CSV table of C-alpha atoms in Angstrom, one decimal:
chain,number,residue,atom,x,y,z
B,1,UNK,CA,7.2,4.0,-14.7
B,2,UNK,CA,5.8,0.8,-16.4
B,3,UNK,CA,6.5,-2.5,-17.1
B,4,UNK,CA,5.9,-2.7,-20.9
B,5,UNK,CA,9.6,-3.2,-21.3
B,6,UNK,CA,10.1,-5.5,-19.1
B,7,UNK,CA,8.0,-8.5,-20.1
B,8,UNK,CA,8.9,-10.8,-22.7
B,9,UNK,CA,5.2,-10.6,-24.6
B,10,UNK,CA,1.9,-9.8,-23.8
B,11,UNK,CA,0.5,-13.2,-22.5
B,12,UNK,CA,1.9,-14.9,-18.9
B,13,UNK,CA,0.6,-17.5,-17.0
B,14,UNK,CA,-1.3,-17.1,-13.6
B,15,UNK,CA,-0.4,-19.7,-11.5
B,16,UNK,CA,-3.4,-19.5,-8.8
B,17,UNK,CA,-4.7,-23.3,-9.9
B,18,UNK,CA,-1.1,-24.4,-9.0
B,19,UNK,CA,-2.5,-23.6,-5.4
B,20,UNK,CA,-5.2,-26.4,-5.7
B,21,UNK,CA,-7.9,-23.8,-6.4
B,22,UNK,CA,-10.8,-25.3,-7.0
B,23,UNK,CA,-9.5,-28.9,-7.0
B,24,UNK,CA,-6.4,-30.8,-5.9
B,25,UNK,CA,-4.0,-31.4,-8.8
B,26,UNK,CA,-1.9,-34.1,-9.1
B,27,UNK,CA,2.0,-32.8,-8.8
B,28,UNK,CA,2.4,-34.2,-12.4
B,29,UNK,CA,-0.4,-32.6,-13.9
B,30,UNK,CA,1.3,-29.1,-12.5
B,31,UNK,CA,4.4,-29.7,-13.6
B,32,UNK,CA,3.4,-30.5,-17.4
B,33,UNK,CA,1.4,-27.6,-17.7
B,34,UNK,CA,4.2,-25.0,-16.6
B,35,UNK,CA,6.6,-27.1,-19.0
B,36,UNK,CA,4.0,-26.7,-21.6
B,37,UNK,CA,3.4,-22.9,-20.8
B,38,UNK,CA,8.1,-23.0,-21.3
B,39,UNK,CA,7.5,-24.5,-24.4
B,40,UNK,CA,4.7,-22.6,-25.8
B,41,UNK,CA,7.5,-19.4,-25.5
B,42,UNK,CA,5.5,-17.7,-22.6
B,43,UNK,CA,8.4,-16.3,-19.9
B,44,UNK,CA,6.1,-14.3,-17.4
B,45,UNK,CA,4.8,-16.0,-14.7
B,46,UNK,CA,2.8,-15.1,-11.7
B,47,UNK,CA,2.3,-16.2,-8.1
B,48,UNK,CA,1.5,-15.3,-4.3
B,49,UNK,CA,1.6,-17.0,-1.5
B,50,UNK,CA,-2.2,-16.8,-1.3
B,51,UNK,CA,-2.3,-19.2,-3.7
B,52,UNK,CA,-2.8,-22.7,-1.8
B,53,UNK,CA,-0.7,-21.5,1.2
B,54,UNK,CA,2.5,-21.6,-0.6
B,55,UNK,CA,1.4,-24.7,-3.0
B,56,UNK,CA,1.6,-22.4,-6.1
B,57,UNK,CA,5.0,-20.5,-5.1
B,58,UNK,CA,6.8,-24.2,-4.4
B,59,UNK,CA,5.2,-26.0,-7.7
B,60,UNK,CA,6.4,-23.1,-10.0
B,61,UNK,CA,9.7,-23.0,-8.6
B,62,UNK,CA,10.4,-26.4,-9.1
B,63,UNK,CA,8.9,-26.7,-12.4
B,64,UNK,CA,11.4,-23.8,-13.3
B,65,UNK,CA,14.3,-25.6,-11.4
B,66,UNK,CA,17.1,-25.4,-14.1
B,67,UNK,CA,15.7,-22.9,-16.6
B,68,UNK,CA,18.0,-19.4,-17.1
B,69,UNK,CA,17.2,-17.2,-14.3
B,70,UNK,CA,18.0,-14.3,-17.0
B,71,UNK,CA,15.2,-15.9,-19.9
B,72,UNK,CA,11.7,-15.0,-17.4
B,73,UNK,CA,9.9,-12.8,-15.3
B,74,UNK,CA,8.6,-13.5,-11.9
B,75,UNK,CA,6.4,-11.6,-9.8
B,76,UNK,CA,4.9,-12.9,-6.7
B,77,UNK,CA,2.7,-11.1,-4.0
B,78,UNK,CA,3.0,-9.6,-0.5
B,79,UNK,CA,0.5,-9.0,2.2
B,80,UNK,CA,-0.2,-12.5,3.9
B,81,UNK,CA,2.1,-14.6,5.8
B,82,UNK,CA,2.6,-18.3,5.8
B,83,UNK,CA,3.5,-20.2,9.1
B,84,UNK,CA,4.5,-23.8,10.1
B,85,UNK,CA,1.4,-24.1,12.1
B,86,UNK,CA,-1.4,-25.9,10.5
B,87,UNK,CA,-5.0,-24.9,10.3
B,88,UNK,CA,-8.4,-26.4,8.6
B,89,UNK,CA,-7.6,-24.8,5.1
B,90,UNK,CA,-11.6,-25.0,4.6
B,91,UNK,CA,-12.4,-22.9,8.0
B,92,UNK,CA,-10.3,-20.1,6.7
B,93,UNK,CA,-11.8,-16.5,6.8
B,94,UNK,CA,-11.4,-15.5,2.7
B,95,UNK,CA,-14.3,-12.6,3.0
B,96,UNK,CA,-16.1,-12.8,-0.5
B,97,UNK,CA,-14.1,-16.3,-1.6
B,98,UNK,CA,-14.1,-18.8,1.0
B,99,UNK,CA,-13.4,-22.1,0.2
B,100,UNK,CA,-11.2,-21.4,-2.7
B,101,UNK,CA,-7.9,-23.0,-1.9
B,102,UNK,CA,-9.5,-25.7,0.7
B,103,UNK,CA,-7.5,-28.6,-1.1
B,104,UNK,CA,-4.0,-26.0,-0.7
B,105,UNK,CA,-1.5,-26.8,1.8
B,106,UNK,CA,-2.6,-26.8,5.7
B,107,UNK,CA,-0.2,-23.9,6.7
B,108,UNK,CA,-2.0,-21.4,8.7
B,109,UNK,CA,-2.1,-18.0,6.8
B,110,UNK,CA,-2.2,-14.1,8.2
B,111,UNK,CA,-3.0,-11.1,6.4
B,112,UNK,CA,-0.1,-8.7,7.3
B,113,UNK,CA,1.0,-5.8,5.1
B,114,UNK,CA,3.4,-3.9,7.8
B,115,UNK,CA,6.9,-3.5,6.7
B,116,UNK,CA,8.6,-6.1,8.5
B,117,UNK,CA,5.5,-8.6,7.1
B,118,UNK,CA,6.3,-7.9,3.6
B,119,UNK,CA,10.2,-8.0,4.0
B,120,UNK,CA,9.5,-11.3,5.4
B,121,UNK,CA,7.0,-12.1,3.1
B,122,UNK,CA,9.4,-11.7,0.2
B,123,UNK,CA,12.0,-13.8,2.0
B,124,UNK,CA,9.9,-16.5,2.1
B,125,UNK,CA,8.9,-16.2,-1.6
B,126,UNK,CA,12.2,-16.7,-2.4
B,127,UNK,CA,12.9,-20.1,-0.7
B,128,UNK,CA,9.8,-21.5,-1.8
B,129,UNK,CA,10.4,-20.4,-5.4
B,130,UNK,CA,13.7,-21.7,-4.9
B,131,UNK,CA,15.4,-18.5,-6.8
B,132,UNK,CA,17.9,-15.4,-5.8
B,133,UNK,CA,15.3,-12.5,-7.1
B,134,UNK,CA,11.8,-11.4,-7.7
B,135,UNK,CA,11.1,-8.7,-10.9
B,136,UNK,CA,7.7,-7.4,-9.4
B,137,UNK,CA,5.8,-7.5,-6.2
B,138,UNK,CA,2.2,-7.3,-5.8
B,139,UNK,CA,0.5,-5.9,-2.7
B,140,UNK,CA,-2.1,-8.6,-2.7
B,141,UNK,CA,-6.1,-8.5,-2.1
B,142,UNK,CA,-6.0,-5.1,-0.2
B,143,UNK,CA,-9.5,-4.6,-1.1
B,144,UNK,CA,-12.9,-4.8,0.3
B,145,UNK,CA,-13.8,-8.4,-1.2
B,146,UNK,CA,-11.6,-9.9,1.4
B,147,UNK,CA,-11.2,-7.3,4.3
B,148,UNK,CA,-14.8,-5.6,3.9
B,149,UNK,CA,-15.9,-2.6,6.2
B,150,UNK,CA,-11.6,-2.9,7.0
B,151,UNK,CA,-10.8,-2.6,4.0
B,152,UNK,CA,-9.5,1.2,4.3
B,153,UNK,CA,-7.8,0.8,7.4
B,154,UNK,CA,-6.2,-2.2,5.8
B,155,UNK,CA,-4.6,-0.4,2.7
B,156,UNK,CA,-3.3,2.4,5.1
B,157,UNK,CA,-1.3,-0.1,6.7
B,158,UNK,CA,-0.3,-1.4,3.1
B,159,UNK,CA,0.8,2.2,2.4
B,160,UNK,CA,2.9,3.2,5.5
B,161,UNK,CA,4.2,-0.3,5.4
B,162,UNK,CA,4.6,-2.5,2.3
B,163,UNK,CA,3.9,0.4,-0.5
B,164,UNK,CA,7.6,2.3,1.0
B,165,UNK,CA,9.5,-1.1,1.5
B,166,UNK,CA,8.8,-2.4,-2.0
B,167,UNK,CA,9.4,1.1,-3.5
B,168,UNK,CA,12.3,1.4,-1.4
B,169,UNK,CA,13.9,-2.1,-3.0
B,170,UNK,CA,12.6,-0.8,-6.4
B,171,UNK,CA,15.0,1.9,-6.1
B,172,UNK,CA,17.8,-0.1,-4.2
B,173,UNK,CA,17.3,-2.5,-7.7
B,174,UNK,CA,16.5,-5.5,-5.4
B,175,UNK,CA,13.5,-5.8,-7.2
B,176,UNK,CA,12.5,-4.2,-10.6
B,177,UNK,CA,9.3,-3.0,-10.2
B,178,UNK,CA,5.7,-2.8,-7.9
B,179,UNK,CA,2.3,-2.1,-7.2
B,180,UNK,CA,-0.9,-3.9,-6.1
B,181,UNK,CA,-2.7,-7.2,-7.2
B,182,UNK,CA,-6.4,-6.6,-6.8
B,183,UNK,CA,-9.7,-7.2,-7.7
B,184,UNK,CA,-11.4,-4.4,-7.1
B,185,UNK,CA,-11.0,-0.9,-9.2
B,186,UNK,CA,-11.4,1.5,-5.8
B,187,UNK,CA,-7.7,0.2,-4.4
B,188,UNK,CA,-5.9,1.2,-7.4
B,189,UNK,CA,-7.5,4.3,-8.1
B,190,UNK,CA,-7.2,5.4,-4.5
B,191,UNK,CA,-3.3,5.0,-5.0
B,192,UNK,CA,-2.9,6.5,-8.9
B,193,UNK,CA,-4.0,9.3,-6.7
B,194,UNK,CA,-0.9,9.2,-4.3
B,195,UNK,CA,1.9,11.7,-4.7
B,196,UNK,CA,4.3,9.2,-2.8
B,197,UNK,CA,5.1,6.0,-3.0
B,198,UNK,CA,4.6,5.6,-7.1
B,199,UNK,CA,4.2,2.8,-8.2
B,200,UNK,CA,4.6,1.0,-11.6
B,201,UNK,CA,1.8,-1.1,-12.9
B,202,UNK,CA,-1.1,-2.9,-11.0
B,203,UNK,CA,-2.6,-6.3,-11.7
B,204,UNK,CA,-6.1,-6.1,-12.1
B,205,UNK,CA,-8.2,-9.8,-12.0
B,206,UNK,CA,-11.6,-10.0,-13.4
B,207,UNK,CA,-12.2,-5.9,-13.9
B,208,UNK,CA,-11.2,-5.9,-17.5
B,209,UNK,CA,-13.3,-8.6,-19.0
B,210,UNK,CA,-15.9,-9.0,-21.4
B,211,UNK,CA,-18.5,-9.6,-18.6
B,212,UNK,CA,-17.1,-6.9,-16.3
B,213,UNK,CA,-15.3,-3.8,-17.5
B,214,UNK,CA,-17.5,-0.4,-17.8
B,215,UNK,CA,-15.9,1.1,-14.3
B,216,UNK,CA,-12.5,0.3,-15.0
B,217,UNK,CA,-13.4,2.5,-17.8
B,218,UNK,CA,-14.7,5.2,-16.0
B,219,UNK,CA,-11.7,6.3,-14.5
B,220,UNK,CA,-9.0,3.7,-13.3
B,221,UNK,CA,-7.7,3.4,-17.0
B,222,UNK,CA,-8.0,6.6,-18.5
B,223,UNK,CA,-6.1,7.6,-15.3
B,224,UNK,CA,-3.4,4.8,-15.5
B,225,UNK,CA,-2.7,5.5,-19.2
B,226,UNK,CA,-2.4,9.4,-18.4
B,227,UNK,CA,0.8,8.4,-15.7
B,228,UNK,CA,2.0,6.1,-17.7
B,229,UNK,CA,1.3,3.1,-15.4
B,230,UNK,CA,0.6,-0.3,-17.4
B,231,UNK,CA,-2.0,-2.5,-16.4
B,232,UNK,CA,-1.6,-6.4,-16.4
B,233,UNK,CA,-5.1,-7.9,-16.8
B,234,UNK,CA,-5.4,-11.1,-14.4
B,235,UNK,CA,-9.1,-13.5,-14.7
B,236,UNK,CA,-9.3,-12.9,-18.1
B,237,UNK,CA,-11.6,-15.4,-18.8
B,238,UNK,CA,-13.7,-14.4,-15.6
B,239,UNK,CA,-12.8,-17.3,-13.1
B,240,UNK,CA,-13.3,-19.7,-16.2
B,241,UNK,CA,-17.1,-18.8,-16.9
B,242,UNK,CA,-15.5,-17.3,-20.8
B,243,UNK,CA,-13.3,-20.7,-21.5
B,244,UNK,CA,-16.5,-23.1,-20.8
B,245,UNK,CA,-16.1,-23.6,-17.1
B,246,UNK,CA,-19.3,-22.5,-14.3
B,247,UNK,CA,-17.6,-20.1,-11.7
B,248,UNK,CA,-17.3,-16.7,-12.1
B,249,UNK,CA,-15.7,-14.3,-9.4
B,250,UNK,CA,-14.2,-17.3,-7.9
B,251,UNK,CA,-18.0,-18.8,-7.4
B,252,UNK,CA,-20.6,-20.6,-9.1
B,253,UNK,CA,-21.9,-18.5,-11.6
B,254,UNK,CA,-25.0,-16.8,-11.1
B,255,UNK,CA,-28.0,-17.3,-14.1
B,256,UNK,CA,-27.4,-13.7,-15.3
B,257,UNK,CA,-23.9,-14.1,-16.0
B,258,UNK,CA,-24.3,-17.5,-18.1
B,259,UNK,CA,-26.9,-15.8,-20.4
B,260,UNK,CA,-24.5,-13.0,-21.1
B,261,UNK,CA,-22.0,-15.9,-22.0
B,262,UNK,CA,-24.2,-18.1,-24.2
B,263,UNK,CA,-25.0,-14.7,-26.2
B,264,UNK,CA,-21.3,-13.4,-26.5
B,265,UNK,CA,-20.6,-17.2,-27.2
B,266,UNK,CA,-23.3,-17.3,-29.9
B,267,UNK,CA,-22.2,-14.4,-31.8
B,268,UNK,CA,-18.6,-15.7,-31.6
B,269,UNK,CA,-20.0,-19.0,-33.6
B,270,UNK,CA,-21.8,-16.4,-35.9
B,271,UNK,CA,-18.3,-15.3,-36.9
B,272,UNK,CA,-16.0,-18.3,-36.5
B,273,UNK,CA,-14.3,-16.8,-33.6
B,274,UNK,CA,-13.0,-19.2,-30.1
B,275,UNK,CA,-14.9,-17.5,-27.1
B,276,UNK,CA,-10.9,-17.2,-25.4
B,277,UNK,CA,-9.6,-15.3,-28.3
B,278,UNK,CA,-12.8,-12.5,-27.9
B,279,UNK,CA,-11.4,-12.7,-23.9
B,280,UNK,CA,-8.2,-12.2,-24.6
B,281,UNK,CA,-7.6,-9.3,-27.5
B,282,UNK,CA,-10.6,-7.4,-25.6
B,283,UNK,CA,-8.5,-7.4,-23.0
B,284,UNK,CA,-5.2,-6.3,-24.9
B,285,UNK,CA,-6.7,-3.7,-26.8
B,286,UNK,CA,-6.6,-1.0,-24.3
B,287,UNK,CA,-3.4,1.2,-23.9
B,288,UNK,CA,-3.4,1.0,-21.2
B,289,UNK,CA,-2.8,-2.7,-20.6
B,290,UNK,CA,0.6,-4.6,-20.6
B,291,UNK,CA,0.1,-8.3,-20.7
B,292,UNK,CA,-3.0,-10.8,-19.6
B,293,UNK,CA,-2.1,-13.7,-17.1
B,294,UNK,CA,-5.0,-16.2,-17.3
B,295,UNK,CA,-4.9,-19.6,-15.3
B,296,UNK,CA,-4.0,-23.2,-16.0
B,297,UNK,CA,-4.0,-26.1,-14.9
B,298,UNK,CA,-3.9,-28.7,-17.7
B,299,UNK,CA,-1.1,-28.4,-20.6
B,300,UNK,CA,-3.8,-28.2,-23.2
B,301,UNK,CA,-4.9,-25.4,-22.6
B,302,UNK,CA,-1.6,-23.2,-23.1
B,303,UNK,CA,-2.0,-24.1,-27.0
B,304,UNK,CA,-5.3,-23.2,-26.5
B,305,UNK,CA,-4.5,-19.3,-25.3
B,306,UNK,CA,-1.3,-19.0,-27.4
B,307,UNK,CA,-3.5,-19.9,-30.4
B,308,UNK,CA,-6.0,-17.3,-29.3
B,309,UNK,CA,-3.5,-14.5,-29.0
B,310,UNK,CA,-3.1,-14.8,-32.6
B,311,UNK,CA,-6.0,-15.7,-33.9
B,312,UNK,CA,-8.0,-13.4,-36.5
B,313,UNK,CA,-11.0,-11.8,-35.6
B,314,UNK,CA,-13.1,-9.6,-37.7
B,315,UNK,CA,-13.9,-6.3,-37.1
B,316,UNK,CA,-17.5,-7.3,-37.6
B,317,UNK,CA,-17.5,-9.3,-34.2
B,318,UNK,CA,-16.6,-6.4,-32.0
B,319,UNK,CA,-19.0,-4.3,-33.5
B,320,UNK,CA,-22.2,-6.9,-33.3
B,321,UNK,CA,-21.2,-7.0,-29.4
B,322,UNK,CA,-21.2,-3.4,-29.3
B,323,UNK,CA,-24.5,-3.3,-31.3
B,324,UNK,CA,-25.7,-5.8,-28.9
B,325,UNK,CA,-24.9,-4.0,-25.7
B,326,UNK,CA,-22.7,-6.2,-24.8
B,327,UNK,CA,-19.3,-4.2,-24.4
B,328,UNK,CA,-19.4,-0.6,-23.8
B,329,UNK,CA,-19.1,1.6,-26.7
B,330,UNK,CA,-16.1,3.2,-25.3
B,331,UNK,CA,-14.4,0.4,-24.4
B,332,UNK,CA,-11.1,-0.1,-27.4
B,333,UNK,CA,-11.4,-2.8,-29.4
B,334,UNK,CA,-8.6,-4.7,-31.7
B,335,UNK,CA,-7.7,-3.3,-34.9
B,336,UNK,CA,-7.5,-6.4,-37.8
């Protein structure tokens, strides 16, 4: 199990803004910044459907129209279905994060995770990405931030239906490898706990940050690293609160959370250090974690995490925020 091998460096691009989260983006604007991401070297990038009712999946396939199949990674997402019917993108039931793709496509959307849903569901992926194969399928959002009190009976569908059918093309080599794209901690640790289906990694958004990681230490990734399932951290920058932005968990950004900010961001200044780098080697230096996919939506910004992947920062940093109480003391930190 795991996926370390498989992708071609530790930093991919997350594709949700492609959707119109947020904001509509002009189809130019979309397009530059996946050629920039091409051109910056990063080959991993992820999708869903979720994203902007198919926006996301369409605009990435097109913007990789042409490149070599063989030189990326894909992984997309199962677990809601897209129709030809339209409905008010902006009256959608999203639990904890409504109104987040109202400027998406109109396409009325179902959550579904039953074993003919996801087959379909992959299907579909693959004409709107406009490619022959996927290398990793998410079960997406099976959680309690977007099916609440249901969220249980929810995931037991998930694991009857679309856990055995992506395993099951896992092993038939249709696709190369699965597991679940959440943001919640309980999903994943409820399935490391599984005897059968197994799968190989999870994406995590938003629970291995600087602002929100002490229960994913607790026992999701001590648990992950013992069975040898990798982790790829999603929302590294915390909705964009951590790259100079005001949401955080898909919403405006409570007082609280922009203190904690402005004092990780003023220790940062203390010791010449970008506020994204901190984000994104925190993030990296567990064991347990295979690659970070943060969000883009403007070409600019590529150079701006590729340049923090590889930028220096002192030992003294990560030990003034643990001094500080601002990252748990047992959380890893980079080695310089």
């Amino acid at each position: 199990m795991g996926i370390k091998s498989l992708l071609p460096g530790r930093l991919g691009f997350g594709t949700a803004p492609l959707g119109n989260m947020f904001r509509a983006i002009p189809e130019e604007e979309a397009a530059a910044t996946v050629a920039a991401a091409w051109d910056q070297g990063i080959r991993y990038f992820d999708t869903a459907p979720f994203y902007g009712a198919g926006l996301s999946e369409i605009r990435l396939g097109e913007a990789l129209a042409g490149r070599p199949r063989d030189a990326y990674v894909l992984s997309t997402k199962v677990g809601r279905v897209i129709h030809d019917d339209v409905e008010d993108p902006a009256a959608r039931e999203l639990g904890e994060k409504g109104g987040l793709f109202e400027h998406g496509r109109p396409n009325r959307m179902t959550d579904d995770y039953t074993a003919d849903a996801t087959l379909r569901s992959v299907e579909d992926s693959l004409k709107r990405l406009g490619t022959d194969r996927l290398d990793i399928v998410w079960v997406h959002d099976i959680a309690q931030d977007f099916h609440g009190d249901q969220w249980l009976a929810r995931y037991e569908t998930a694991r009857t239906g679309a856990f055995r059918v992506l395993q099951k093309l896992r092993d038939e080599g249709v696709i190369k490898a699965w597991g679940l794209g959440v943001n919640k901690v309980e999903p994943i640790e409820l399935t490391l706990d599984l005897d059968e289906p197994r799968p190989d990694a999870f994406l995590l958004a938003g629970r291995y940050t600087l602002l929100d990681h002490d229960r994913a230490l607790q026992r999701l990734l001590p648990a992950a690293a013992e069975q040898g399932v990798d982790m790829v951290v999603g929302g590294p920058y915390s909705s964009g609160v951590l790259a100079g932005g005001r949401h955080f968990e898909y919403q405006e950004a409570p007082q609280a959370i922009l203190d904690k900010v402005d004092r990780i961001k003023a220790l940062a200044e203390r010791h010449g250090v970008s506020i994204k780098a901190a984000a994104l080697q925190f993030a990296l230096a567990h064991p347990a974690t295979a690659a970070v996919v943060p969000g883009a939506t403007r070409p600019s910004r590529i150079a701006e995490d590729v340049a923090a992947l590889h930028e220096q920062v002192p030992a003294a940093f990560w030990a003034d925020l643990r001094a500080e109480g601002l990252i748990s003391p047992f959380a890893p930190v980079p080695t310089v």
